[in-house]
């Protein structure tokens, strides 16, 4: 899953990026309001973390603008301690949740995961496709009761496929949700990673139907 962080304090932004990357997320940082708006509208993020206190435009105005542009990506706002009006204005401007600074990384992560579960019928923290399950809190992946060890990128790609089970996903869509904008990824890289995933979730289970399907000339789907 891919996250946009808009925060002018570089140290905080970098530490969020580092922490989230260790949790399998692809993270883009924008340090100003205008670049944040531009990125949010041009790339396809799964969730946006938006600081309220930005020098040029406030996070609240950014949020209002993004909603006006019909962007429905979940937004987690970072607010200052004790600023009740910021929280209220933030939620009124279309943010989905807020977190008060300073915060513990674990809380940021938990709120982010809750926002990712929110879109319709995904209230369960465990994703299921046939006999394959993924616990998005503990990162445990099981097929037919057996634990499957995945690398961070493999996990990230499988999570994206499983969150959209039954849907044909193009290679570009997969790239956009699994890699950040600094990564140089070619459609061929997606094929390589799908190959790794098949080696772990399909090939060892010969008696079971394969889960990952190729949509020729387009991309892949699971289930
Ligand atoms: Ca700030």
PDB file of C-alpha atoms and ligand atoms in Angstrom:
ATOM      1  CA  UNK A   1       0.000   0.000   0.000  1.00  0.00           C
ATOM      2  CA  UNK A   2       1.274   3.435  -0.883  1.00  0.00           C
ATOM      3  CA  UNK A   3       1.258   6.414   1.464  1.00  0.00           C
ATOM      4  CA  UNK A   4       1.758  10.130   0.852  1.00  0.00           C
ATOM      5  CA  UNK A   5       3.132  12.129   3.781  1.00  0.00           C
ATOM      6  CA  UNK A   6       2.832  15.935   3.605  1.00  0.00           C
ATOM      7  CA  UNK A   7       4.891  17.414   6.434  1.00  0.00           C
ATOM      8  CA  UNK A   8       7.324  20.335   6.368  1.00  0.00           C
ATOM      9  CA  UNK A   9       9.362  19.122   9.334  1.00  0.00           C
ATOM     10  CA  UNK A  10      11.888  16.927   7.566  1.00  0.00           C
ATOM     11  CA  UNK A  11      12.903  14.993  10.641  1.00  0.00           C
ATOM     12  CA  UNK A  12       9.350  13.928  11.469  1.00  0.00           C
ATOM     13  CA  UNK A  13       8.610  13.178   7.810  1.00  0.00           C
ATOM     14  CA  UNK A  14      11.743  11.043   7.432  1.00  0.00           C
ATOM     15  CA  UNK A  15      11.064   9.105  10.598  1.00  0.00           C
ATOM     16  CA  UNK A  16       7.487   8.353   9.478  1.00  0.00           C
ATOM     17  CA  UNK A  17       8.837   7.165   6.099  1.00  0.00           C
ATOM     18  CA  UNK A  18      11.460   4.972   7.694  1.00  0.00           C
ATOM     19  CA  UNK A  19       8.980   3.453  10.138  1.00  0.00           C
ATOM     20  CA  UNK A  20       6.318   2.788   7.512  1.00  0.00           C
ATOM     21  CA  UNK A  21       8.795   1.275   5.060  1.00  0.00           C
ATOM     22  CA  UNK A  22       9.696  -1.265   7.714  1.00  0.00           C
ATOM     23  CA  UNK A  23       5.981  -2.104   7.841  1.00  0.00           C
ATOM     24  CA  UNK A  24       5.840  -2.868   4.079  1.00  0.00           C
ATOM     25  CA  UNK A  25       4.494   0.501   2.917  1.00  0.00           C
ATOM     26  CA  UNK A  26       5.771   2.497  -0.058  1.00  0.00           C
ATOM     27  CA  UNK A  27       6.082   6.109   1.124  1.00  0.00           C
ATOM     28  CA  UNK A  28       6.414   9.417  -0.740  1.00  0.00           C
ATOM     29  CA  UNK A  29       7.288  12.596   1.142  1.00  0.00           C
ATOM     30  CA  UNK A  30       6.243  16.111   0.196  1.00  0.00           C
ATOM     31  CA  UNK A  31       7.514  18.962   2.316  1.00  0.00           C
ATOM     32  CA  UNK A  32       5.219  21.764   1.128  1.00  0.00           C
ATOM     33  CA  UNK A  33       1.474  22.200   0.709  1.00  0.00           C
ATOM     34  CA  UNK A  34       1.491  22.864  -3.053  1.00  0.00           C
ATOM     35  CA  UNK A  35       3.696  19.848  -3.866  1.00  0.00           C
ATOM     36  CA  UNK A  36       1.528  17.776  -1.535  1.00  0.00           C
ATOM     37  CA  UNK A  37      -1.646  18.753  -3.377  1.00  0.00           C
ATOM     38  CA  UNK A  38      -0.003  18.060  -6.717  1.00  0.00           C
ATOM     39  CA  UNK A  39       1.196  14.613  -5.657  1.00  0.00           C
ATOM     40  CA  UNK A  40      -2.142  13.715  -4.071  1.00  0.00           C
ATOM     41  CA  UNK A  41      -3.992  14.575  -7.271  1.00  0.00           C
ATOM     42  CA  UNK A  42      -1.536  13.026  -9.726  1.00  0.00           C
ATOM     43  CA  UNK A  43      -0.609   9.751  -8.001  1.00  0.00           C
ATOM     44  CA  UNK A  44      -2.882   7.016  -6.714  1.00  0.00           C
ATOM     45  CA  UNK A  45      -2.311   6.789  -2.942  1.00  0.00           C
ATOM     46  CA  UNK A  46      -4.060   4.432  -0.555  1.00  0.00           C
ATOM     47  CA  UNK A  47      -3.843   6.865   2.353  1.00  0.00           C
ATOM     48  CA  UNK A  48      -2.546  10.396   2.970  1.00  0.00           C
ATOM     49  CA  UNK A  49      -0.925  11.681   6.171  1.00  0.00           C
ATOM     50  CA  UNK A  50      -1.319  15.444   6.261  1.00  0.00           C
ATOM     51  CA  UNK A  51       0.216  17.872   8.738  1.00  0.00           C
ATOM     52  CA  UNK A  52      -2.037  20.787   9.672  1.00  0.00           C
ATOM     53  CA  UNK A  53       0.785  23.267  10.294  1.00  0.00           C
ATOM     54  CA  UNK A  54       2.374  23.888   6.908  1.00  0.00           C
ATOM     55  CA  UNK A  55       3.945  27.220   5.915  1.00  0.00           C
ATOM     56  CA  UNK A  56       2.115  28.016   2.670  1.00  0.00           C
ATOM     57  CA  UNK A  57      -1.339  26.477   2.870  1.00  0.00           C
ATOM     58  CA  UNK A  58      -2.650  24.783   6.002  1.00  0.00           C
ATOM     59  CA  UNK A  59      -3.410  21.080   5.999  1.00  0.00           C
ATOM     60  CA  UNK A  60      -7.048  21.992   6.534  1.00  0.00           C
ATOM     61  CA  UNK A  61      -7.182  24.028   3.326  1.00  0.00           C
ATOM     62  CA  UNK A  62      -5.363  21.245   1.478  1.00  0.00           C
ATOM     63  CA  UNK A  63      -7.871  18.707   2.710  1.00  0.00           C
ATOM     64  CA  UNK A  64     -10.781  20.904   1.672  1.00  0.00           C
ATOM     65  CA  UNK A  65      -9.222  21.349  -1.786  1.00  0.00           C
ATOM     66  CA  UNK A  66      -8.616  17.615  -2.268  1.00  0.00           C
ATOM     67  CA  UNK A  67     -12.208  16.770  -1.325  1.00  0.00           C
ATOM     68  CA  UNK A  68     -13.453  19.511  -3.635  1.00  0.00           C
ATOM     69  CA  UNK A  69     -11.466  17.820  -6.418  1.00  0.00           C
ATOM     70  CA  UNK A  70     -13.400  14.593  -5.632  1.00  0.00           C
ATOM     71  CA  UNK A  71     -10.398  12.806  -4.140  1.00  0.00           C
ATOM     72  CA  UNK A  72     -11.728  10.248  -1.661  1.00  0.00           C
ATOM     73  CA  UNK A  73      -8.427   8.811  -0.414  1.00  0.00           C
ATOM     74  CA  UNK A  74      -8.492   8.424   3.396  1.00  0.00           C
ATOM     75  CA  UNK A  75      -6.701  11.317   5.125  1.00  0.00           C
ATOM     76  CA  UNK A  76      -5.086  11.181   8.562  1.00  0.00           C
ATOM     77  CA  UNK A  77      -4.350  14.647   9.891  1.00  0.00           C
ATOM     78  CA  UNK A  78      -1.529  15.521  12.258  1.00  0.00           C
ATOM     79  CA  UNK A  79      -2.583  18.257  14.669  1.00  0.00           C
ATOM     80  CA  UNK A  80      -0.906  20.191  17.460  1.00  0.00           C
ATOM     81  CA  UNK A  81      -1.565  19.300  21.071  1.00  0.00           C
ATOM     82  CA  UNK A  82      -4.452  21.138  22.680  1.00  0.00           C
ATOM     83  CA  UNK A  83      -5.706  22.709  19.462  1.00  0.00           C
ATOM     84  CA  UNK A  84      -9.292  21.480  19.655  1.00  0.00           C
ATOM     85  CA  UNK A  85     -10.381  23.742  16.809  1.00  0.00           C
ATOM     86  CA  UNK A  86      -7.748  22.157  14.525  1.00  0.00           C
ATOM     87  CA  UNK A  87      -9.219  18.727  15.126  1.00  0.00           C
ATOM     88  CA  UNK A  88     -12.759  19.954  14.543  1.00  0.00           C
ATOM     89  CA  UNK A  89     -11.794  21.974  11.456  1.00  0.00           C
ATOM     90  CA  UNK A  90      -9.762  19.025  10.194  1.00  0.00           C
ATOM     91  CA  UNK A  91     -12.656  16.584  10.443  1.00  0.00           C
ATOM     92  CA  UNK A  92     -15.048  19.163   8.997  1.00  0.00           C
ATOM     93  CA  UNK A  93     -12.718  19.729   6.052  1.00  0.00           C
ATOM     94  CA  UNK A  94     -13.021  16.063   5.103  1.00  0.00           C
ATOM     95  CA  UNK A  95     -10.232  14.329   7.027  1.00  0.00           C
ATOM     96  CA  UNK A  96     -11.066  10.806   8.219  1.00  0.00           C
ATOM     97  CA  UNK A  97      -9.082  10.834  11.432  1.00  0.00           C
ATOM     98  CA  UNK A  98      -6.505  12.889  13.295  1.00  0.00           C
ATOM     99  CA  UNK A  99      -3.508  12.240  15.493  1.00  0.00           C
ATOM    100  CA  UNK A 100      -2.084  14.740  17.974  1.00  0.00           C
ATOM    101  CA  UNK A 101       1.644  15.510  17.940  1.00  0.00           C
ATOM    102  CA  UNK A 102       3.803  14.218  19.471  1.00  0.00           C
ATOM    103  CA  UNK A 103       2.565  10.699  18.805  1.00  0.00           C
ATOM    104  CA  UNK A 104       3.890   7.188  19.219  1.00  0.00           C
ATOM    105  CA  UNK A 105       4.670   5.504  15.895  1.00  0.00           C
ATOM    106  CA  UNK A 106       2.577   2.487  16.943  1.00  0.00           C
ATOM    107  CA  UNK A 107      -0.482   4.694  17.191  1.00  0.00           C
ATOM    108  CA  UNK A 108       0.147   6.227  13.777  1.00  0.00           C
ATOM    109  CA  UNK A 109       0.450   2.732  12.330  1.00  0.00           C
ATOM    110  CA  UNK A 110      -2.713   1.474  14.047  1.00  0.00           C
ATOM    111  CA  UNK A 111      -4.745   4.449  12.791  1.00  0.00           C
ATOM    112  CA  UNK A 112      -3.362   4.026   9.290  1.00  0.00           C
ATOM    113  CA  UNK A 113      -4.301   0.351   9.273  1.00  0.00           C
ATOM    114  CA  UNK A 114      -7.784   1.209  10.532  1.00  0.00           C
ATOM    115  CA  UNK A 115      -8.200   3.701   7.673  1.00  0.00           C
ATOM    116  CA  UNK A 116      -7.097   1.109   5.128  1.00  0.00           C
ATOM    117  CA  UNK A 117      -9.691  -1.316   6.484  1.00  0.00           C
ATOM    118  CA  UNK A 118     -12.414   1.260   6.263  1.00  0.00           C
ATOM    119  CA  UNK A 119     -13.392   1.214   2.571  1.00  0.00           C
ATOM    120  CA  UNK A 120     -16.475  -0.981   2.458  1.00  0.00           C
ATOM    121  CA  UNK A 121     -16.637  -4.607   3.553  1.00  0.00           C
ATOM    122  CA  UNK A 122     -12.968  -4.688   4.642  1.00  0.00           C
ATOM    123  CA  UNK A 123     -13.549  -4.262   8.360  1.00  0.00           C
ATOM    124  CA  UNK A 124     -11.714  -7.457   9.118  1.00  0.00           C
ATOM    125  CA  UNK A 125      -7.965  -7.146   9.671  1.00  0.00           C
ATOM    126  CA  UNK A 126      -7.541 -10.533   7.971  1.00  0.00           C
ATOM    127  CA  UNK A 127      -7.753 -10.667   4.184  1.00  0.00           C
ATOM    128  CA  UNK A 128      -8.951 -13.936   2.686  1.00  0.00           C
ATOM    129  CA  UNK A 129      -8.828 -15.347  -0.826  1.00  0.00           C
ATOM    130  CA  UNK A 130      -9.976 -18.950  -0.919  1.00  0.00           C
ATOM    131  CA  UNK A 131      -7.603 -20.846   1.429  1.00  0.00           C
ATOM    132  CA  UNK A 132      -5.049 -18.009   1.549  1.00  0.00           C
ATOM    133  CA  UNK A 133      -5.190 -15.606   4.496  1.00  0.00           C
ATOM    134  CA  UNK A 134      -3.195 -12.514   5.376  1.00  0.00           C
ATOM    135  CA  UNK A 135      -3.284 -11.012   8.855  1.00  0.00           C
ATOM    136  CA  UNK A 136      -2.558  -7.325   8.193  1.00  0.00           C
ATOM    137  CA  UNK A 137      -1.696  -6.653  11.846  1.00  0.00           C
ATOM    138  CA  UNK A 138       0.807  -9.477  12.467  1.00  0.00           C
ATOM    139  CA  UNK A 139       1.757  -9.830   8.742  1.00  0.00           C
ATOM    140  CA  UNK A 140       1.236 -13.571   8.949  1.00  0.00           C
ATOM    141  CA  UNK A 141       0.363 -15.179   5.626  1.00  0.00           C
ATOM    142  CA  UNK A 142      -1.052 -18.706   5.551  1.00  0.00           C
ATOM    143  CA  UNK A 143      -2.091 -20.993   2.743  1.00  0.00           C
ATOM    144  CA  UNK A 144      -3.869 -24.189   3.623  1.00  0.00           C
ATOM    145  CA  UNK A 145      -2.711 -23.664   7.218  1.00  0.00           C
ATOM    146  CA  UNK A 146       0.977 -23.370   6.288  1.00  0.00           C
ATOM    147  CA  UNK A 147       2.986 -20.230   7.011  1.00  0.00           C
ATOM    148  CA  UNK A 148       4.392 -18.457   3.969  1.00  0.00           C
ATOM    149  CA  UNK A 149       7.461 -16.235   4.380  1.00  0.00           C
ATOM    150  CA  UNK A 150       7.416 -13.222   2.102  1.00  0.00           C
ATOM    151  CA  UNK A 151       9.848 -10.369   1.502  1.00  0.00           C
ATOM    152  CA  UNK A 152       8.545  -6.847   2.103  1.00  0.00           C
ATOM    153  CA  UNK A 153       7.789  -6.202  -1.569  1.00  0.00           C
ATOM    154  CA  UNK A 154       6.198  -9.613  -2.047  1.00  0.00           C
ATOM    155  CA  UNK A 155       3.990  -8.970   0.968  1.00  0.00           C
ATOM    156  CA  UNK A 156       3.103  -5.518  -0.244  1.00  0.00           C
ATOM    157  CA  UNK A 157       2.154  -6.779  -3.695  1.00  0.00           C
ATOM    158  CA  UNK A 158       0.115  -9.669  -2.317  1.00  0.00           C
ATOM    159  CA  UNK A 159      -1.694  -7.288   0.049  1.00  0.00           C
ATOM    160  CA  UNK A 160      -2.622  -5.032  -2.865  1.00  0.00           C
ATOM    161  CA  UNK A 161      -3.882  -7.984  -4.924  1.00  0.00           C
ATOM    162  CA  UNK A 162      -5.835  -9.417  -1.982  1.00  0.00           C
ATOM    163  CA  UNK A 163      -7.457  -6.083  -1.127  1.00  0.00           C
ATOM    164  CA  UNK A 164      -8.779  -6.079  -4.706  1.00  0.00           C
ATOM    165  CA  UNK A 165      -9.563  -9.743  -5.079  1.00  0.00           C
ATOM    166  CA  UNK A 166     -11.334 -10.701  -8.276  1.00  0.00           C
ATOM    167  CA  UNK A 167     -10.355  -7.409  -9.924  1.00  0.00           C
ATOM    168  CA  UNK A 168      -8.007  -7.244 -12.898  1.00  0.00           C
ATOM    169  CA  UNK A 169      -5.131  -4.964 -11.920  1.00  0.00           C
ATOM    170  CA  UNK A 170      -2.807  -3.481 -14.506  1.00  0.00           C
ATOM    171  CA  UNK A 171       0.947  -3.594 -14.058  1.00  0.00           C
ATOM    172  CA  UNK A 172       0.920   0.192 -13.739  1.00  0.00           C
ATOM    173  CA  UNK A 173      -1.656   0.069 -10.963  1.00  0.00           C
ATOM    174  CA  UNK A 174       0.428  -2.495  -9.115  1.00  0.00           C
ATOM    175  CA  UNK A 175       3.570  -0.377  -9.519  1.00  0.00           C
ATOM    176  CA  UNK A 176       1.732   2.713  -8.255  1.00  0.00           C
ATOM    177  CA  UNK A 177       0.558   1.017  -5.078  1.00  0.00           C
ATOM    178  CA  UNK A 178       3.628  -1.012  -4.210  1.00  0.00           C
ATOM    179  CA  UNK A 179       6.604   1.229  -5.047  1.00  0.00           C
ATOM    180  CA  UNK A 180       7.284   4.851  -4.137  1.00  0.00           C
ATOM    181  CA  UNK A 181       8.006   7.494  -6.749  1.00  0.00           C
ATOM    182  CA  UNK A 182      11.761   7.302  -6.291  1.00  0.00           C
ATOM    183  CA  UNK A 183      11.824   3.662  -7.343  1.00  0.00           C
ATOM    184  CA  UNK A 184      12.694   2.957 -10.939  1.00  0.00           C
ATOM    185  CA  UNK A 185      10.269   0.181 -11.690  1.00  0.00           C
ATOM    186  CA  UNK A 186       9.538  -1.331 -15.071  1.00  0.00           C
ATOM    187  CA  UNK A 187       6.506  -3.469 -15.914  1.00  0.00           C
ATOM    188  CA  UNK A 188       8.990  -6.330 -16.161  1.00  0.00           C
ATOM    189  CA  UNK A 189       9.756  -5.927 -12.439  1.00  0.00           C
ATOM    190  CA  UNK A 190       6.105  -6.665 -11.678  1.00  0.00           C
ATOM    191  CA  UNK A 191       6.375  -9.901 -13.677  1.00  0.00           C
ATOM    192  CA  UNK A 192       9.463 -10.861 -11.722  1.00  0.00           C
ATOM    193  CA  UNK A 193       7.740 -10.286  -8.365  1.00  0.00           C
ATOM    194  CA  UNK A 194       4.592 -12.100  -9.465  1.00  0.00           C
ATOM    195  CA  UNK A 195       6.906 -14.990 -10.300  1.00  0.00           C
ATOM    196  CA  UNK A 196       8.333 -14.904  -6.768  1.00  0.00           C
ATOM    197  CA  UNK A 197       4.823 -14.850  -5.310  1.00  0.00           C
ATOM    198  CA  UNK A 198       3.691 -17.781  -7.424  1.00  0.00           C
ATOM    199  CA  UNK A 199       6.695 -19.749  -6.266  1.00  0.00           C
ATOM    200  CA  UNK A 200       5.523 -19.260  -2.696  1.00  0.00           C
ATOM    201  CA  UNK A 201       1.735 -19.284  -2.770  1.00  0.00           C
ATOM    202  CA  UNK A 202       0.857 -21.426  -5.807  1.00  0.00           C
ATOM    203  CA  UNK A 203       3.672 -23.783  -6.815  1.00  0.00           C
ATOM    204  CA  UNK A 204       4.077 -25.540  -3.424  1.00  0.00           C
ATOM    205  CA  UNK A 205       0.315 -26.277  -3.343  1.00  0.00           C
ATOM    206  CA  UNK A 206      -0.030 -28.423  -6.437  1.00  0.00           C
ATOM    207  CA  UNK A 207      -3.265 -30.064  -5.314  1.00  0.00           C
ATOM    208  CA  UNK A 208      -4.962 -26.671  -4.929  1.00  0.00           C
ATOM    209  CA  UNK A 209      -6.048 -24.348  -7.739  1.00  0.00           C
ATOM    210  CA  UNK A 210      -3.545 -21.561  -8.496  1.00  0.00           C
ATOM    211  CA  UNK A 211      -4.689 -18.205  -7.079  1.00  0.00           C
ATOM    212  CA  UNK A 212      -2.764 -15.669  -9.152  1.00  0.00           C
ATOM    213  CA  UNK A 213      -4.041 -15.321 -12.691  1.00  0.00           C
ATOM    214  CA  UNK A 214      -2.372 -13.545 -15.591  1.00  0.00           C
ATOM    215  CA  UNK A 215      -4.532 -11.225 -17.654  1.00  0.00           C
ATOM    216  CA  UNK A 216      -2.601 -11.310 -20.895  1.00  0.00           C
ATOM    217  CA  UNK A 217      -1.324  -7.946 -22.102  1.00  0.00           C
ATOM    218  CA  UNK A 218      -2.738  -6.208 -19.049  1.00  0.00           C
ATOM    219  CA  UNK A 219      -1.809  -7.455 -15.619  1.00  0.00           C
ATOM    220  CA  UNK A 220      -2.966  -9.826 -12.903  1.00  0.00           C
ATOM    221  CA  UNK A 221      -5.740 -10.751 -10.557  1.00  0.00           C
ATOM    222  CA  UNK A 222      -6.110 -12.982  -7.561  1.00  0.00           C
ATOM    223  CA  UNK A 223      -9.035 -15.240  -6.770  1.00  0.00           C
TER     224      UNK A 223
HETATM  225 CA1  LIG B   1       4.476  21.213  10.336  1.00  0.00          CA
END
